[in-house]
mmCIF file of C-alpha atoms in Angstrom:
data_model
loop_
_atom_site.group_PDB
_atom_site.id
_atom_site.type_symbol
_atom_site.label_atom_id
_atom_site.label_comp_id
_atom_site.label_asym_id
_atom_site.label_seq_id
_atom_site.Cartn_x
_atom_site.Cartn_y
_atom_site.Cartn_z
ATOM 1 C CA UNK A 17 12.171 22.053 -2.337
ATOM 2 C CA UNK A 18 13.205 19.464 -5.047
ATOM 3 C CA UNK A 19 11.418 16.160 -5.764
ATOM 4 C CA UNK A 20 14.091 14.191 -4.343
ATOM 5 C CA UNK A 21 13.659 15.951 -0.865
ATOM 6 C CA UNK A 22 10.221 15.655 -1.369
ATOM 7 C CA UNK A 23 10.355 11.830 -1.702
ATOM 8 C CA UNK A 24 12.579 11.821 1.007
ATOM 9 C CA UNK A 25 10.089 13.687 3.568
ATOM 10 C CA UNK A 26 7.141 11.556 2.233
ATOM 11 C CA UNK A 27 9.276 8.153 3.184
ATOM 12 C CA UNK A 28 10.376 9.303 6.464
ATOM 13 C CA UNK A 29 6.619 9.972 7.191
ATOM 14 C CA UNK A 30 5.706 6.372 5.649
ATOM 15 C CA UNK A 31 8.441 4.930 8.121
ATOM 16 C CA UNK A 32 7.332 7.006 11.197
ATOM 17 C CA UNK A 33 3.909 5.731 10.306
ATOM 18 C CA UNK A 34 4.855 2.109 10.016
ATOM 19 C CA UNK A 35 7.400 2.532 13.014
ATOM 20 C CA UNK A 36 4.792 3.606 15.305
ATOM 21 C CA UNK A 37 2.563 0.506 14.475
ATOM 22 C CA UNK A 38 5.371 -1.811 14.742
ATOM 23 C CA UNK A 39 6.521 -0.446 18.266
ATOM 24 C CA UNK A 40 2.726 -0.575 19.445
ATOM 25 C CA UNK A 41 2.898 -4.442 18.460
ATOM 26 C CA UNK A 42 6.404 -4.699 20.206
ATOM 27 C CA UNK A 43 5.265 -3.214 23.352
ATOM 28 C CA UNK A 44 2.007 -4.992 23.477
ATOM 29 C CA UNK A 45 4.008 -8.319 24.114
ATOM 30 C CA UNK A 46 5.843 -6.476 26.896
ATOM 31 C CA UNK A 47 2.741 -4.945 28.529
ATOM 32 C CA UNK A 48 0.035 -7.360 27.946
ATOM 33 C CA UNK A 49 1.782 -10.649 26.932
ATOM 34 C CA UNK A 50 1.806 -12.787 23.545
ATOM 35 C CA UNK A 51 -1.950 -13.434 23.485
ATOM 36 C CA UNK A 52 -2.789 -9.438 23.263
ATOM 37 C CA UNK A 53 -0.002 -9.212 20.535
ATOM 38 C CA UNK A 54 -1.688 -12.170 18.705
ATOM 39 C CA UNK A 55 -5.140 -10.424 18.877
ATOM 40 C CA UNK A 56 -3.423 -7.370 17.844
ATOM 41 C CA UNK A 57 -1.714 -9.155 14.811
ATOM 42 C CA UNK A 58 -4.993 -10.916 13.869
ATOM 43 C CA UNK A 59 -6.964 -7.713 13.848
ATOM 44 C CA UNK A 60 -4.418 -6.067 11.608
ATOM 45 C CA UNK A 61 -3.904 -8.926 9.176
ATOM 46 C CA UNK A 62 -7.542 -9.711 8.672
ATOM 47 C CA UNK A 63 -8.810 -6.031 8.767
ATOM 48 C CA UNK A 64 -6.437 -5.276 6.018
ATOM 49 C CA UNK A 65 -8.110 -7.590 3.465
ATOM 50 C CA UNK A 66 -10.881 -5.333 3.572
ATOM 51 C CA UNK A 67 -8.866 -2.241 4.234
ATOM 52 C CA UNK A 68 -7.288 -2.635 0.923
ATOM 53 C CA UNK A 69 -10.950 -2.999 -0.734
ATOM 54 C CA UNK A 70 -11.414 0.109 0.645
ATOM 55 C CA UNK A 71 -8.166 1.401 -0.983
ATOM 56 C CA UNK A 72 -9.143 -0.099 -4.343
ATOM 57 C CA UNK A 73 -5.526 0.979 -5.844
ATOM 58 C CA UNK A 74 -7.345 4.307 -6.299
ATOM 59 C CA UNK A 75 -3.879 6.390 -4.784
ATOM 60 C CA UNK A 76 -1.741 4.854 -7.619
ATOM 61 C CA UNK A 77 -4.254 5.275 -10.526
ATOM 62 C CA UNK A 78 -4.888 8.830 -9.263
ATOM 63 C CA UNK A 79 -1.274 10.007 -9.328
ATOM 64 C CA UNK A 80 -0.652 8.123 -12.702
ATOM 65 C CA UNK A 81 -3.364 9.918 -14.505
ATOM 66 C CA UNK A 82 -1.645 12.417 -16.219
ATOM 67 C CA UNK A 83 -4.503 12.639 -19.133
ATOM 68 C CA UNK A 84 -6.942 14.073 -16.330
ATOM 69 C CA UNK A 85 -9.694 11.713 -16.786
ATOM 70 C CA UNK A 86 -11.349 12.419 -13.612
ATOM 71 C CA UNK A 87 -11.627 15.181 -11.107
ATOM 72 C CA UNK A 88 -10.149 15.074 -7.490
ATOM 73 C CA UNK A 89 -13.267 15.246 -6.069
ATOM 74 C CA UNK A 90 -14.257 12.324 -8.003
ATOM 75 C CA UNK A 91 -11.654 10.097 -6.640
ATOM 76 C CA UNK A 92 -12.569 11.395 -3.081
ATOM 77 C CA UNK A 93 -15.944 10.094 -3.917
ATOM 78 C CA UNK A 94 -14.871 6.726 -5.205
ATOM 79 C CA UNK A 95 -12.907 6.107 -1.747
ATOM 80 C CA UNK A 96 -16.055 7.001 0.191
ATOM 81 C CA UNK A 97 -17.988 4.454 -2.145
ATOM 82 C CA UNK A 98 -15.234 1.668 -1.626
ATOM 83 C CA UNK A 99 -14.510 2.513 2.189
ATOM 84 C CA UNK A 100 -18.639 1.761 2.677
ATOM 85 C CA UNK A 101 -18.231 -1.535 0.651
ATOM 86 C CA UNK A 102 -15.421 -2.767 2.783
ATOM 87 C CA UNK A 103 -17.248 -2.093 6.085
ATOM 88 C CA UNK A 104 -20.531 -3.918 4.726
ATOM 89 C CA UNK A 105 -18.190 -7.140 3.670
ATOM 90 C CA UNK A 106 -16.157 -6.899 6.898
ATOM 91 C CA UNK A 107 -19.540 -6.838 8.694
ATOM 92 C CA UNK A 108 -20.951 -9.938 6.951
ATOM 93 C CA UNK A 109 -17.700 -11.812 7.212
ATOM 94 C CA UNK A 110 -17.308 -11.121 11.082
ATOM 95 C CA UNK A 111 -20.971 -12.091 11.574
ATOM 96 C CA UNK A 112 -20.329 -15.454 10.235
ATOM 97 C CA UNK A 113 -16.745 -15.857 11.128
ATOM 98 C CA UNK A 114 -15.523 -18.033 14.046
ATOM 99 C CA UNK A 115 -13.835 -15.590 16.261
ATOM 100 C CA UNK A 116 -14.322 -14.547 19.857
ATOM 101 C CA UNK A 117 -16.030 -11.300 20.486
ATOM 102 C CA UNK A 118 -12.947 -9.442 21.485
ATOM 103 C CA UNK A 119 -11.537 -10.599 18.145
ATOM 104 C CA UNK A 120 -14.333 -9.390 16.228
ATOM 105 C CA UNK A 121 -14.261 -5.836 17.877
ATOM 106 C CA UNK A 122 -10.760 -5.531 17.477
ATOM 107 C CA UNK A 123 -10.749 -6.276 13.782
ATOM 108 C CA UNK A 124 -13.528 -4.030 13.143
ATOM 109 C CA UNK A 125 -11.770 -1.062 15.002
ATOM 110 C CA UNK A 126 -8.654 -1.686 13.235
ATOM 111 C CA UNK A 127 -10.637 -1.439 9.841
ATOM 112 C CA UNK A 128 -12.027 2.046 11.289
ATOM 113 C CA UNK A 129 -8.512 3.043 11.726
ATOM 114 C CA UNK A 130 -7.333 1.922 8.221
ATOM 115 C CA UNK A 131 -10.289 3.547 6.484
ATOM 116 C CA UNK A 132 -9.907 6.676 7.905
ATOM 117 C CA UNK A 133 -6.440 6.562 6.524
ATOM 118 C CA UNK A 134 -7.699 5.469 3.181
ATOM 119 C CA UNK A 135 -9.827 8.707 2.943
ATOM 120 C CA UNK A 136 -6.525 10.458 4.175
ATOM 121 C CA UNK A 137 -4.696 8.841 1.404
ATOM 122 C CA UNK A 138 -7.092 10.476 -1.209
ATOM 123 C CA UNK A 139 -6.523 13.886 0.217
ATOM 124 C CA UNK A 140 -2.932 13.393 0.152
ATOM 125 C CA UNK A 141 -2.865 11.928 -3.464
ATOM 126 C CA UNK A 142 -4.549 15.205 -4.593
ATOM 127 C CA UNK A 143 -1.429 17.334 -3.026
ATOM 128 C CA UNK A 144 0.952 14.991 -4.458
ATOM 129 C CA UNK A 145 -0.639 15.865 -7.977
ATOM 130 C CA UNK A 146 -0.166 19.525 -7.219
ATOM 131 C CA UNK A 147 3.318 18.766 -6.603
ATOM 132 C CA UNK A 148 2.974 18.719 -2.722
ATOM 133 C CA UNK A 149 4.455 15.392 -1.897
ATOM 134 C CA UNK A 150 6.031 16.538 1.083
ATOM 135 C CA UNK A 151 2.739 16.939 2.665
ATOM 136 C CA UNK A 152 2.092 13.262 2.854
ATOM 137 C CA UNK A 153 5.479 12.807 4.697
ATOM 138 C CA UNK A 154 4.288 15.677 7.588
ATOM 139 C CA UNK A 155 0.768 14.032 7.524
ATOM 140 C CA UNK A 156 2.025 10.671 8.439
ATOM 141 C CA UNK A 157 4.640 11.937 10.763
ATOM 142 C CA UNK A 158 1.878 13.620 12.660
ATOM 143 C CA UNK A 159 -0.212 10.471 12.732
ATOM 144 C CA UNK A 160 2.269 8.211 13.828
ATOM 145 C CA UNK A 161 2.851 10.122 16.747
ATOM 146 C CA UNK A 162 -0.920 10.924 17.815
ATOM 147 C CA UNK A 163 -1.687 7.380 17.047
ATOM 148 C CA UNK A 164 1.203 5.360 18.919
ATOM 149 C CA UNK A 165 0.871 8.066 21.982
ATOM 150 C CA UNK A 166 -3.101 7.448 22.251
ATOM 151 C CA UNK A 167 -2.821 3.752 22.039
ATOM 152 C CA UNK A 168 0.223 3.457 24.423
ATOM 153 C CA UNK A 169 -1.210 5.854 27.188
ATOM 154 C CA UNK A 170 -4.766 4.026 26.883
ATOM 155 C CA UNK A 171 -3.385 0.666 26.897
ATOM 156 C CA UNK A 172 -1.095 1.202 30.106
ATOM 157 C CA UNK A 173 -3.810 2.977 32.119
ATOM 158 C CA UNK A 174 -6.697 0.779 31.159
ATOM 159 C CA UNK A 175 -5.129 -2.293 29.871
ATOM 160 C CA UNK A 176 -7.966 -2.705 27.542
ATOM 161 C CA UNK A 177 -6.873 -3.588 24.038
ATOM 162 C CA UNK A 178 -10.134 -2.514 22.549
ATOM 163 C CA UNK A 179 -10.671 0.914 24.093
ATOM 164 C CA UNK A 180 -6.943 1.447 23.026
ATOM 165 C CA UNK A 181 -7.615 0.462 19.334
ATOM 166 C CA UNK A 182 -10.595 2.801 19.350
ATOM 167 C CA UNK A 183 -8.303 5.793 20.735
ATOM 168 C CA UNK A 184 -6.142 4.909 18.074
ATOM 169 C CA UNK A 185 -8.617 5.471 15.365
ATOM 170 C CA UNK A 186 -9.968 8.390 16.963
ATOM 171 C CA UNK A 187 -6.882 10.156 16.722
ATOM 172 C CA UNK A 188 -6.269 9.071 12.947
ATOM 173 C CA UNK A 189 -9.381 10.689 12.415
ATOM 174 C CA UNK A 190 -8.436 14.007 14.200
ATOM 175 C CA UNK A 191 -5.237 14.332 11.962
ATOM 176 C CA UNK A 192 -7.490 13.826 8.878
ATOM 177 C CA UNK A 193 -9.729 16.493 9.727
ATOM 178 C CA UNK A 194 -7.502 19.170 11.214
ATOM 179 C CA UNK A 195 -4.035 18.623 8.927
ATOM 180 C CA UNK A 196 -5.054 16.779 5.694
ATOM 181 C CA UNK A 197 -8.412 18.787 5.078
ATOM 182 C CA UNK A 198 -7.392 22.192 5.242
ATOM 183 C CA UNK A 199 -4.376 21.550 3.111
ATOM 184 C CA UNK A 200 -6.675 19.669 0.406
ATOM 185 C CA UNK A 201 -8.944 22.644 0.639
ATOM 186 C CA UNK A 202 -6.191 24.959 -0.610
ATOM 187 C CA UNK A 203 -6.460 23.476 -4.054
ATOM 188 C CA UNK A 204 -9.808 21.974 -4.387
ATOM 189 C CA UNK A 205 -13.370 22.048 -3.178
ATOM 190 C CA UNK A 206 -14.758 19.452 -0.873
ATOM 191 C CA UNK A 207 -17.755 19.183 -2.870
ATOM 192 C CA UNK A 208 -18.652 18.762 -6.207
ATOM 193 C CA UNK A 209 -21.773 17.253 -8.379
ATOM 194 C CA UNK A 210 -21.874 13.636 -8.036
ATOM 195 C CA UNK A 211 -21.832 11.696 -11.390
ATOM 196 C CA UNK A 212 -22.347 8.101 -10.752
ATOM 197 C CA UNK A 213 -21.182 7.488 -14.391
ATOM 198 C CA UNK A 214 -17.931 8.684 -13.774
ATOM 199 C CA UNK A 215 -17.491 6.685 -10.169
ATOM 200 C CA UNK A 216 -18.512 3.751 -11.908
ATOM 201 C CA UNK A 217 -15.616 4.273 -14.480
ATOM 202 C CA UNK A 218 -13.035 5.001 -11.811
ATOM 203 C CA UNK A 219 -14.087 1.698 -10.137
ATOM 204 C CA UNK A 220 -14.274 -0.256 -13.417
ATOM 205 C CA UNK A 221 -10.619 0.911 -14.240
ATOM 206 C CA UNK A 222 -9.359 0.444 -10.727
ATOM 207 C CA UNK A 223 -10.808 -2.797 -10.206
ATOM 208 C CA UNK A 224 -7.765 -4.667 -11.144
ATOM 209 C CA UNK A 225 -5.569 -2.911 -8.882
ATOM 210 C CA UNK A 226 -8.163 -3.430 -5.913
ATOM 211 C CA UNK A 227 -7.792 -7.175 -6.720
ATOM 212 C CA UNK A 228 -3.770 -6.798 -6.986
ATOM 213 C CA UNK A 229 -4.327 -4.975 -3.490
ATOM 214 C CA UNK A 230 -6.737 -7.337 -1.840
ATOM 215 C CA UNK A 231 -5.513 -10.836 -2.951
ATOM 216 C CA UNK A 232 -2.023 -10.504 -1.507
ATOM 217 C CA UNK A 233 -3.317 -9.409 1.691
ATOM 218 C CA UNK A 234 -5.522 -12.798 1.836
ATOM 219 C CA UNK A 235 -1.981 -14.523 0.970
ATOM 220 C CA UNK A 236 -0.719 -12.985 3.980
ATOM 221 C CA UNK A 237 -3.604 -13.757 6.248
ATOM 222 C CA UNK A 238 -4.454 -17.326 5.521
ATOM 223 C CA UNK A 239 -1.243 -18.639 7.313
ATOM 224 C CA UNK A 240 -1.909 -16.541 10.297
ATOM 225 C CA UNK A 241 -5.575 -17.507 10.596
ATOM 226 C CA UNK A 242 -4.451 -21.251 10.319
ATOM 227 C CA UNK A 243 -1.647 -20.732 12.950
ATOM 228 C CA UNK A 244 -4.189 -19.370 15.362
ATOM 229 C CA UNK A 245 -6.705 -22.279 14.507
ATOM 230 C CA UNK A 246 -4.178 -24.771 15.047
ATOM 231 C CA UNK A 247 -1.799 -23.550 17.442
ATOM 232 C CA UNK A 248 -3.539 -20.972 19.126
ATOM 233 C CA UNK A 249 -3.044 -17.040 20.015
ATOM 234 C CA UNK A 250 0.447 -17.063 21.765
ATOM 235 C CA UNK A 251 1.870 -19.168 18.654
ATOM 236 C CA UNK A 252 0.427 -16.582 16.421
ATOM 237 C CA UNK A 253 1.998 -13.900 18.667
ATOM 238 C CA UNK A 254 5.567 -15.636 18.034
ATOM 239 C CA UNK A 255 4.776 -15.674 14.413
ATOM 240 C CA UNK A 256 3.904 -11.953 13.992
ATOM 241 C CA UNK A 257 6.490 -10.680 16.416
ATOM 242 C CA UNK A 258 9.145 -12.505 14.030
ATOM 243 C CA UNK A 259 7.542 -10.903 10.908
ATOM 244 C CA UNK A 260 7.110 -7.320 12.466
ATOM 245 C CA UNK A 261 10.513 -5.846 11.947
ATOM 246 C CA UNK A 262 10.295 -7.028 8.207
ATOM 247 C CA UNK A 263 7.151 -4.841 7.631
ATOM 248 C CA UNK A 264 9.540 -1.684 7.209
ATOM 249 C CA UNK A 265 10.449 -3.171 3.908
ATOM 250 C CA UNK A 266 7.247 -3.908 2.760
ATOM 251 C CA UNK A 267 5.950 -0.348 3.451
ATOM 252 C CA UNK A 268 9.124 1.607 2.509
ATOM 253 C CA UNK A 269 9.405 0.053 -1.137
ATOM 254 C CA UNK A 270 5.807 0.741 -1.973
ATOM 255 C CA UNK A 271 6.171 4.364 -0.784
ATOM 256 C CA UNK A 272 9.428 4.885 -2.801
ATOM 257 C CA UNK A 273 7.619 3.211 -5.822
ATOM 258 C CA UNK A 274 4.400 5.292 -5.531
ATOM 259 C CA UNK A 275 6.707 8.455 -5.284
ATOM 260 C CA UNK A 276 8.040 7.640 -8.911
ATOM 261 C CA UNK A 277 5.128 6.271 -10.755
ATOM 262 C CA UNK A 278 4.136 9.861 -12.404
ATOM 263 C CA UNK A 279 7.630 9.880 -13.721
ATOM 264 C CA UNK A 280 7.316 6.382 -14.938
ATOM 265 C CA UNK A 281 4.164 6.905 -16.729
ATOM 266 C CA UNK A 282 5.268 10.157 -18.417
ATOM 267 C CA UNK A 283 8.400 8.182 -19.783
ATOM 268 C CA UNK A 284 6.172 5.203 -21.057
ATOM 269 C CA UNK A 285 3.687 7.585 -22.548
ATOM 270 C CA UNK A 286 6.581 9.429 -24.441
ATOM 271 C CA UNK A 287 7.901 6.067 -25.720
ATOM 272 C CA UNK A 288 11.221 6.543 -23.924
ATOM 273 C CA UNK A 289 11.736 2.724 -22.923
ATOM 274 C CA UNK A 290 15.193 3.039 -22.012
ATOM 275 C CA UNK A 291 14.706 5.614 -19.242
ATOM 276 C CA UNK A 292 11.519 3.699 -18.591
ATOM 277 C CA UNK A 293 13.905 0.595 -18.010
ATOM 278 C CA UNK A 294 16.338 2.034 -16.159
ATOM 279 C CA UNK A 295 14.037 3.302 -13.515
ATOM 280 C CA UNK A 296 12.318 -0.191 -13.288
ATOM 281 C CA UNK A 297 16.063 -1.636 -12.886
ATOM 282 C CA UNK A 298 16.647 0.890 -10.039
ATOM 283 C CA UNK A 299 13.613 0.010 -7.808
ATOM 284 C CA UNK A 300 14.343 -3.582 -8.123
ATOM 285 C CA UNK A 301 17.867 -3.016 -7.310
ATOM 286 C CA UNK A 302 17.410 -1.029 -4.451
ATOM 287 C CA UNK A 303 14.659 -3.356 -2.877
ATOM 288 C CA UNK A 304 17.413 -6.257 -3.134
ATOM 289 C CA UNK A 305 19.727 -3.997 -1.645
ATOM 290 C CA UNK A 306 17.031 -3.574 1.341
ATOM 291 C CA UNK A 307 17.145 -7.441 1.755
ATOM 292 C CA UNK A 308 20.867 -7.739 1.543
ATOM 293 C CA UNK A 309 21.450 -5.328 4.437
ATOM 294 C CA UNK A 310 18.699 -6.815 6.289
ATOM 295 C CA UNK A 311 20.258 -10.083 6.117
ATOM 296 C CA UNK A 312 23.674 -8.618 7.448
ATOM 297 C CA UNK A 313 22.277 -6.734 10.212
ATOM 298 C CA UNK A 314 20.323 -9.794 11.397
ATOM 299 C CA UNK A 315 23.310 -11.776 11.359
ATOM 300 C CA UNK A 316 25.275 -9.611 13.655
ATOM 301 C CA UNK A 317 22.900 -7.816 15.628
ATOM 302 C CA UNK A 318 19.240 -9.711 15.219
ATOM 303 C CA UNK A 319 19.380 -12.002 18.562
ATOM 304 C CA UNK A 320 20.328 -9.155 20.507
ATOM 305 C CA UNK A 321 17.697 -6.829 19.002
ATOM 306 C CA UNK A 322 14.929 -9.688 19.500
ATOM 307 C CA UNK A 323 15.922 -10.475 23.063
ATOM 308 C CA UNK A 324 15.488 -6.941 24.068
ATOM 309 C CA UNK A 325 12.329 -6.117 22.210
ATOM 310 C CA UNK A 326 10.731 -9.372 22.840
ATOM 311 C CA UNK A 327 12.655 -11.469 25.634
ATOM 312 C CA UNK A 328 14.767 -14.326 25.615
ATOM 313 C CA UNK A 329 11.944 -17.081 25.004
ATOM 314 C CA UNK A 330 11.702 -15.981 21.638
ATOM 315 C CA UNK A 331 15.286 -16.780 20.417
ATOM 316 C CA UNK A 332 14.282 -20.462 19.899
ATOM 317 C CA UNK A 333 12.410 -19.022 16.683
ATOM 318 C CA UNK A 334 14.960 -16.868 15.586
ATOM 319 C CA UNK A 335 15.907 -18.887 12.624
ATOM 320 C CA UNK A 336 12.513 -17.999 11.359
ATOM 321 C CA UNK A 337 13.404 -14.419 10.815
ATOM 322 C CA UNK A 338 15.794 -15.190 8.120
ATOM 323 C CA UNK A 339 12.911 -16.836 6.192
ATOM 324 C CA UNK A 340 10.725 -14.046 6.965
ATOM 325 C CA UNK A 341 13.482 -11.542 5.362
ATOM 326 C CA UNK A 342 13.206 -13.714 2.172
ATOM 327 C CA UNK A 343 9.340 -13.712 1.902
ATOM 328 C CA UNK A 344 9.375 -10.049 2.589
ATOM 329 C CA UNK A 345 11.781 -9.091 -0.192
ATOM 330 C CA UNK A 346 9.792 -11.134 -2.632
ATOM 331 C CA UNK A 347 6.584 -9.405 -1.466
ATOM 332 C CA UNK A 348 8.499 -6.206 -2.218
ATOM 333 C CA UNK A 349 9.270 -7.269 -5.598
ATOM 334 C CA UNK A 350 5.632 -7.791 -6.211
ATOM 335 C CA UNK A 351 5.154 -4.198 -5.272
ATOM 336 C CA UNK A 352 7.642 -3.353 -7.823
ATOM 337 C CA UNK A 353 5.941 -5.591 -10.497
ATOM 338 C CA UNK A 354 2.585 -3.974 -9.861
ATOM 339 C CA UNK A 355 3.748 -0.257 -10.449
ATOM 340 C CA UNK A 356 5.637 -1.611 -13.581
ATOM 341 C CA UNK A 357 2.408 -3.285 -14.950
ATOM 342 C CA UNK A 358 0.342 -0.479 -14.154
ATOM 343 C CA UNK A 359 2.306 1.933 -16.056
ATOM 344 C CA UNK A 360 2.388 -0.397 -19.047
ATOM 345 C CA UNK A 361 -1.363 -0.587 -18.727
ATOM 346 C CA UNK A 362 -1.072 -4.393 -18.499
ATOM 347 C CA UNK A 363 -3.630 -4.677 -15.485
ATOM 348 C CA UNK A 364 -4.596 -8.266 -16.385
ATOM 349 C CA UNK A 365 -1.042 -9.665 -15.455
ATOM 350 C CA UNK A 366 -1.541 -7.709 -12.228
ATOM 351 C CA UNK A 367 -4.700 -9.609 -11.563
ATOM 352 C CA UNK A 368 -3.370 -12.953 -12.953
ATOM 353 C CA UNK A 369 -0.259 -12.932 -10.827
ATOM 354 C CA UNK A 370 -2.282 -12.142 -7.645
ATOM 355 C CA UNK A 371 -4.815 -15.032 -8.554
ATOM 356 C CA UNK A 372 -1.831 -17.286 -8.964
ATOM 357 C CA UNK A 373 -0.385 -16.101 -5.511
ATOM 358 C CA UNK A 374 -3.602 -17.006 -3.671
ATOM 359 C CA UNK A 375 -4.007 -20.258 -5.581
ATOM 360 C CA UNK A 376 -0.461 -21.289 -4.428
ATOM 361 C CA UNK A 377 -1.049 -20.225 -0.711
ATOM 362 C CA UNK A 378 -4.333 -22.287 -0.564
ATOM 363 C CA UNK A 379 -2.423 -25.217 -2.115
ATOM 364 C CA UNK A 380 0.748 -25.125 0.542
ATOM 365 C CA UNK A 381 -0.349 -23.381 3.674
ATOM 366 C CA UNK A 382 -2.262 -25.902 5.148
ATOM 367 C CA UNK A 383 0.312 -28.669 4.396
ATOM 368 C CA UNK A 384 3.288 -26.842 5.206
ATOM 369 C CA UNK A 385 1.972 -25.482 8.485
ATOM 370 C CA UNK A 386 1.030 -29.290 9.819
ATOM 371 C CA UNK A 387 4.617 -30.401 8.683
ATOM 372 C CA UNK A 388 6.915 -27.479 10.061
ATOM 373 C CA UNK A 389 4.408 -25.621 12.374
ATOM 374 C CA UNK A 390 4.971 -22.117 12.296
ATOM 375 C CA UNK A 391 8.218 -22.159 9.980
ATOM 376 C CA UNK A 392 5.776 -24.144 7.642
ATOM 377 C CA UNK A 393 3.567 -20.758 7.209
ATOM 378 C CA UNK A 394 6.556 -18.627 6.269
ATOM 379 C CA UNK A 395 7.388 -21.390 3.542
ATOM 380 C CA UNK A 396 4.281 -21.074 2.125
ATOM 381 C CA UNK A 397 4.759 -17.219 1.808
ATOM 382 C CA UNK A 398 7.962 -17.815 0.075
ATOM 383 C CA UNK A 399 6.152 -20.453 -2.524
ATOM 384 C CA UNK A 400 3.508 -17.880 -3.059
ATOM 385 C CA UNK A 401 5.279 -14.914 -3.667
ATOM 386 C CA UNK A 402 7.857 -16.897 -5.988
ATOM 387 C CA UNK A 403 5.072 -18.135 -8.178
ATOM 388 C CA UNK A 404 3.390 -14.572 -8.124
ATOM 389 C CA UNK A 405 6.413 -12.618 -9.169
ATOM 390 C CA UNK A 406 7.336 -15.184 -12.151
ATOM 391 C CA UNK A 407 4.125 -14.384 -13.334
ATOM 392 C CA UNK A 408 4.485 -10.871 -13.191
ATOM 393 C CA UNK A 409 7.733 -11.126 -15.285
ATOM 394 C CA UNK A 410 5.919 -13.100 -17.978
ATOM 395 C CA UNK A 411 3.817 -9.947 -18.246
ATOM 396 C CA UNK A 412 6.370 -7.324 -18.159
ATOM 397 C CA UNK A 413 8.507 -9.099 -20.732
ATOM 398 C CA UNK A 414 5.602 -10.046 -22.975
ATOM 399 C CA UNK A 415 3.966 -6.639 -23.079
ATOM 400 C CA UNK A 416 7.344 -4.767 -23.389
ATOM 401 C CA UNK A 417 7.950 -6.885 -26.674
#
């Protein structure tokens, strides 16, 4: 199996896992209403802040580590540390946050699901280092099907969102133990002497990557939290449902980029800037292609699809979908820029861009939502992402010279 086939399988796996989560959010609307859909969206959005703290950007550095600075077990230990930290921060936040008990439990359970996936991601990163990228695809397909079926069956039987989230997290853990673990053990030992000095090095190096992952999630979460506070769970459900289909792009693009990071790192280290620039141009052009295709499809078939999935009542908000596509493509461009800056070892620009994005959303979200309701939340995202991209481009051009 050549690299393109492996990358294709990895992409398919990510799409299946993503589609499973998307379909859950769609079916919740049909089976339980927009209130449960709003809670599910809030749980996903808020927990992702802490899940990306657990992620810490380690997978990207792990597969780009051509110099073999750290062992695979050390990367696994680092993920265990960051996962523990994410649970701690989430517990503190939820203890003081102004959420209902149901919302707090939903957020925490979704974080459990996400952190299981983070540990799995480290195991699959090791397999990618050994040239087994296709295993990531197989694992995600299996995880997507199991978690989807477990959640939906439980929700149909019990009409209990909390129980359904718990079952989804349990199925993800089973896939990690029964599928990812045995394949990891074909190449690595599970245990190795713990060296705190090495773990601190990994955490220090990847700190900027963690910020570049967490801060954009804060950007995404702030408008949703404000909608929930100002307009309630139902309006948040409408907003989340409109944005749900665009998640395909925001997940697909980083997956493709992750697959080519090792090649980009190799070219940059060799000083082959022409080939490096060619790959960079291709990932940006590919992202733009996804956006144009999404606009065309939505213009011809979007209303029909939304009516079938969410019901006629959501069509009054359909124009928001075009703004959502623009915001999503800009967000995907940020993923491309982060990969380029990582390979160029310009981590300061990664963090700087993410901080600028947070500042922009803090300055614009409240005002825009007050002025344009849920449309204003999308406008604020466009503003934030645009400012962040400009900062990234400044870092790429300056460092490239």
